[in-house]
Amino acid sequence: MSGRSTTAEATRTAIEGTPARKRVALGSSVGATIETYDFIGFGTAAALYFNDAFFPSSNPLSGTLLSFATLGVGFAVRPLGGILGGHLGDRIGRKPVLVGSLLVMGIATVLIGLLPTYSQVGVWAGVLLVTVRVVQGLAFGAEWGGAILMTFEHAPWRKRGLYTGLTQAGFPVGLLLANTAFLVSVPLGDQWAWRVPFLLSAVLIVVGIVIRLKVEESPAFEELKSEGEVAKNPLLEVLRTDWRNVVKAFCLRITETAGYALSVTFVLSYLSTQKLADRSVTLFALMLAAGLGIAATTLWGALTDRVGRRPVYLLGTVITLAWGIPLFLVLNTGSAIAIVLAFVVSYAVCQNSLAGVQGAWFSELFHARTRTSGASLSYQLSAVVSGFTPLIATALFSSVGWLGPALLFSAFGLLGLLATLLTRETWGPAQRAEVDALERSLAPSAPAPSPIT
């Protein structure tokens, strides 16, 4: 009877979520916000300031290329951070990874605000910038899996899309805060306009650490630990038994993250170098898109709880495929209103429709004992491609004009569309019907079923 009672209680907890589900979602979202503020702030600074501060050249395009190359380094090391964070998350727990990654990211970001420039120390300025960017990339790579998995495993089955969407919404919140800081700091001049936003991270990091220390460990991990089922080498296990899902999720992710790198990070530089808009207009457009994206990411995630993960992702990839050329036609008008519209469509529709789905869908593709490693590896491997996307887009633009980046954006949409068609649905009618049956079976007269994962 005790075994039956325990099984019934585990099923009820999975259906209803844990009592701490809202607190965990808030803690994960706040931490994700802060880490995004730190990491994405670098992208904004790279597009607007770093080419002059760290890589001066008589050729502005050369400075931009070097600046974006430094940006790409942080993305390139994110898979290593994802591997490390995933291994620790599956071995010692999700919570320690959350706290540690946030602390390391905060320290690295504050150091960026203190770095000397090329005019002060010469080429060593670029070396120091790359070094700190590597540390940022490792910390950010470790962050996502822990935050998403904590939220996912505390959330009720029927609202996992909503809850993970809330955590994913930390990205646009961080994006909004970072660009607000850069917009407000514009009057400080080129020397302090990029330093102050990084230095402000010191305040945010204290708030984030306090909140995350109060977050409870994942119930799924605690159950694995109590049953002695913790994976000894989760990375090798997931690569051996579930490599196909790793590849599929990797391709799904590229559409979103590389699409963002092109339609936001590259476009910021494109508008500036082509003198289509000044910094205030582009930062305002990005801030408005990010503000809308907070609600959009959450709502896209919630929509998957009703219709499934795959239909929403299909919609997002189709729109991305179709938006490439129209995006640049709209930008090339030079109209402030048109530029704002371009950012809103690129971000709140194309990017958010995909990001809002990934937390739940990627988590459901992998078993609990290797879930952090599998989801993190898939998610962060795509960063290698997306991190160098602005660099590739800049090179294409220098060769063939705006049509090159436009077609590249559409190509990312096509890749995502194909990957979506090849990836199984994890919350379709069959899965929702199974949960309906589990709920009915919890009546006192019915035998307790085994919980699904």
PDB file of N, CA and C in Angstrom, residues 41-74:
ATOM      1  N   GLY A  41      24.331  42.471 -23.532  1.00  0.00           N
ATOM      2  CA  GLY A  41      24.918  43.805 -23.490  1.00  0.00           C
ATOM      3  C   GLY A  41      26.219  43.861 -24.264  1.00  0.00           C
ATOM      4  N   PHE A  42      26.954  42.775 -24.236  1.00  0.00           N
ATOM      5  CA  PHE A  42      28.204  42.693 -24.995  1.00  0.00           C
ATOM      6  C   PHE A  42      27.914  42.812 -26.485  1.00  0.00           C
ATOM      7  N   GLY A  43      26.839  42.190 -26.948  1.00  0.00           N
ATOM      8  CA  GLY A  43      26.493  42.259 -28.368  1.00  0.00           C
ATOM      9  C   GLY A  43      26.171  43.679 -28.800  1.00  0.00           C
ATOM     10  N   THR A  44      25.422  44.388 -27.965  1.00  0.00           N
ATOM     11  CA  THR A  44      25.099  45.777 -28.281  1.00  0.00           C
ATOM     12  C   THR A  44      26.356  46.630 -28.315  1.00  0.00           C
ATOM     13  N   ALA A  45      27.221  46.442 -27.309  1.00  0.00           N
ATOM     14  CA  ALA A  45      28.465  47.209 -27.262  1.00  0.00           C
ATOM     15  C   ALA A  45      29.368  46.865 -28.441  1.00  0.00           C
ATOM     16  N   ALA A  46      29.390  45.588 -28.841  1.00  0.00           N
ATOM     17  CA  ALA A  46      30.213  45.175 -29.975  1.00  0.00           C
ATOM     18  C   ALA A  46      29.752  45.847 -31.263  1.00  0.00           C
ATOM     19  N   ALA A  47      28.435  45.978 -31.414  1.00  0.00           N
ATOM     20  CA  ALA A  47      27.887  46.584 -32.628  1.00  0.00           C
ATOM     21  C   ALA A  47      28.096  48.100 -32.672  1.00  0.00           C
ATOM     22  N   LEU A  48      28.085  48.747 -31.497  1.00  0.00           N
ATOM     23  CA  LEU A  48      28.069  50.207 -31.464  1.00  0.00           C
ATOM     24  C   LEU A  48      29.373  50.861 -31.008  1.00  0.00           C
ATOM     25  N   TYR A  49      30.178  50.164 -30.186  1.00  0.00           N
ATOM     26  CA  TYR A  49      31.322  50.836 -29.563  1.00  0.00           C
ATOM     27  C   TYR A  49      32.668  50.118 -29.683  1.00  0.00           C
ATOM     28  N   PHE A  50      32.676  48.798 -29.618  1.00  0.00           N
ATOM     29  CA  PHE A  50      33.943  48.086 -29.445  1.00  0.00           C
ATOM     30  C   PHE A  50      34.891  48.203 -30.633  1.00  0.00           C
ATOM     31  N   ASN A  51      34.351  48.398 -31.831  1.00  0.00           N
ATOM     32  CA  ASN A  51      35.251  48.517 -32.981  1.00  0.00           C
ATOM     33  C   ASN A  51      36.171  49.725 -32.833  1.00  0.00           C
ATOM     34  N   ASP A  52      35.700  50.806 -32.215  1.00  0.00           N
ATOM     35  CA  ASP A  52      36.529  51.997 -31.995  1.00  0.00           C
ATOM     36  C   ASP A  52      37.379  51.878 -30.737  1.00  0.00           C
ATOM     37  N   ALA A  53      36.807  51.301 -29.662  1.00  0.00           N
ATOM     38  CA  ALA A  53      37.509  51.263 -28.378  1.00  0.00           C
ATOM     39  C   ALA A  53      38.620  50.223 -28.332  1.00  0.00           C
ATOM     40  N   PHE A  54      38.416  49.083 -29.003  1.00  0.00           N
ATOM     41  CA  PHE A  54      39.375  47.984 -28.884  1.00  0.00           C
ATOM     42  C   PHE A  54      40.067  47.602 -30.190  1.00  0.00           C
ATOM     43  N   PHE A  55      39.450  47.911 -31.335  1.00  0.00           N
ATOM     44  CA  PHE A  55      40.015  47.498 -32.625  1.00  0.00           C
ATOM     45  C   PHE A  55      40.006  48.652 -33.622  1.00  0.00           C
ATOM     46  N   PRO A  56      40.658  49.767 -33.300  1.00  0.00           N
ATOM     47  CA  PRO A  56      40.637  50.912 -34.223  1.00  0.00           C
ATOM     48  C   PRO A  56      41.354  50.579 -35.523  1.00  0.00           C
ATOM     49  N   SER A  57      40.833  51.125 -36.590  1.00  0.00           N
ATOM     50  CA  SER A  57      41.411  50.860 -37.908  1.00  0.00           C
ATOM     51  C   SER A  57      40.988  51.969 -38.860  1.00  0.00           C
ATOM     52  N   SER A  58      41.799  52.178 -39.865  1.00  0.00           N
ATOM     53  CA  SER A  58      41.428  53.169 -40.867  1.00  0.00           C
ATOM     54  C   SER A  58      40.241  52.700 -41.695  1.00  0.00           C
ATOM     55  N   ASN A  59      39.979  51.387 -41.645  1.00  0.00           N
ATOM     56  CA  ASN A  59      38.847  50.799 -42.360  1.00  0.00           C
ATOM     57  C   ASN A  59      37.767  50.411 -41.343  1.00  0.00           C
ATOM     58  N   PRO A  60      36.652  51.141 -41.267  1.00  0.00           N
ATOM     59  CA  PRO A  60      35.612  50.842 -40.284  1.00  0.00           C
ATOM     60  C   PRO A  60      35.076  49.424 -40.383  1.00  0.00           C
ATOM     61  N   LEU A  61      34.985  48.878 -41.604  1.00  0.00           N
ATOM     62  CA  LEU A  61      34.475  47.524 -41.780  1.00  0.00           C
ATOM     63  C   LEU A  61      35.400  46.515 -41.103  1.00  0.00           C
ATOM     64  N   SER A  62      36.701  46.753 -41.175  1.00  0.00           N
ATOM     65  CA  SER A  62      37.662  45.859 -40.520  1.00  0.00           C
ATOM     66  C   SER A  62      37.460  45.855 -39.018  1.00  0.00           C
ATOM     67  N   GLY A  63      37.252  47.038 -38.432  1.00  0.00           N
ATOM     68  CA  GLY A  63      37.005  47.107 -36.990  1.00  0.00           C
ATOM     69  C   GLY A  63      35.737  46.392 -36.603  1.00  0.00           C
ATOM     70  N   THR A  64      34.705  46.520 -37.433  1.00  0.00           N
ATOM     71  CA  THR A  64      33.439  45.834 -37.159  1.00  0.00           C
ATOM     72  C   THR A  64      33.615  44.316 -37.201  1.00  0.00           C
ATOM     73  N   LEU A  65      34.373  43.845 -38.185  1.00  0.00           N
ATOM     74  CA  LEU A  65      34.613  42.407 -38.290  1.00  0.00           C
ATOM     75  C   LEU A  65      35.332  41.872 -37.056  1.00  0.00           C
ATOM     76  N   LEU A  66      36.351  42.582 -36.589  1.00  0.00           N
ATOM     77  CA  LEU A  66      37.084  42.142 -35.399  1.00  0.00           C
ATOM     78  C   LEU A  66      36.192  42.186 -34.163  1.00  0.00           C
ATOM     79  N   SER A  67      35.360  43.203 -34.078  1.00  0.00           N
ATOM     80  CA  SER A  67      34.450  43.321 -32.948  1.00  0.00           C
ATOM     81  C   SER A  67      33.470  42.158 -32.911  1.00  0.00           C
ATOM     82  N   PHE A  68      32.914  41.806 -34.068  1.00  0.00           N
ATOM     83  CA  PHE A  68      31.977  40.688 -34.131  1.00  0.00           C
ATOM     84  C   PHE A  68      32.685  39.353 -33.923  1.00  0.00           C
ATOM     85  N   ALA A  69      33.952  39.270 -34.316  1.00  0.00           N
ATOM     86  CA  ALA A  69      34.705  38.045 -34.063  1.00  0.00           C
ATOM     87  C   ALA A  69      34.856  37.814 -32.561  1.00  0.00           C
ATOM     88  N   THR A  70      35.115  38.893 -31.819  1.00  0.00           N
ATOM     89  CA  THR A  70      35.193  38.789 -30.356  1.00  0.00           C
ATOM     90  C   THR A  70      33.851  38.382 -29.773  1.00  0.00           C
ATOM     91  N   LEU A  71      32.773  38.942 -30.303  1.00  0.00           N
ATOM     92  CA  LEU A  71      31.428  38.537 -29.886  1.00  0.00           C
ATOM     93  C   LEU A  71      31.235  37.049 -30.122  1.00  0.00           C
ATOM     94  N   GLY A  72      31.699  36.566 -31.267  1.00  0.00           N
ATOM     95  CA  GLY A  72      31.522  35.160 -31.609  1.00  0.00           C
ATOM     96  C   GLY A  72      32.285  34.217 -30.708  1.00  0.00           C
ATOM     97  N   VAL A  73      33.423  34.657 -30.167  1.00  0.00           N
ATOM     98  CA  VAL A  73      34.204  33.806 -29.273  1.00  0.00           C
ATOM     99  C   VAL A  73      33.375  33.387 -28.068  1.00  0.00           C
ATOM    100  N   GLY A  74      32.610  34.325 -27.514  1.00  0.00           N
ATOM    101  CA  GLY A  74      31.762  33.994 -26.364  1.00  0.00           C
ATOM    102  C   GLY A  74      30.737  32.938 -26.710  1.00  0.00           C
TER     103      GLY A  74
END
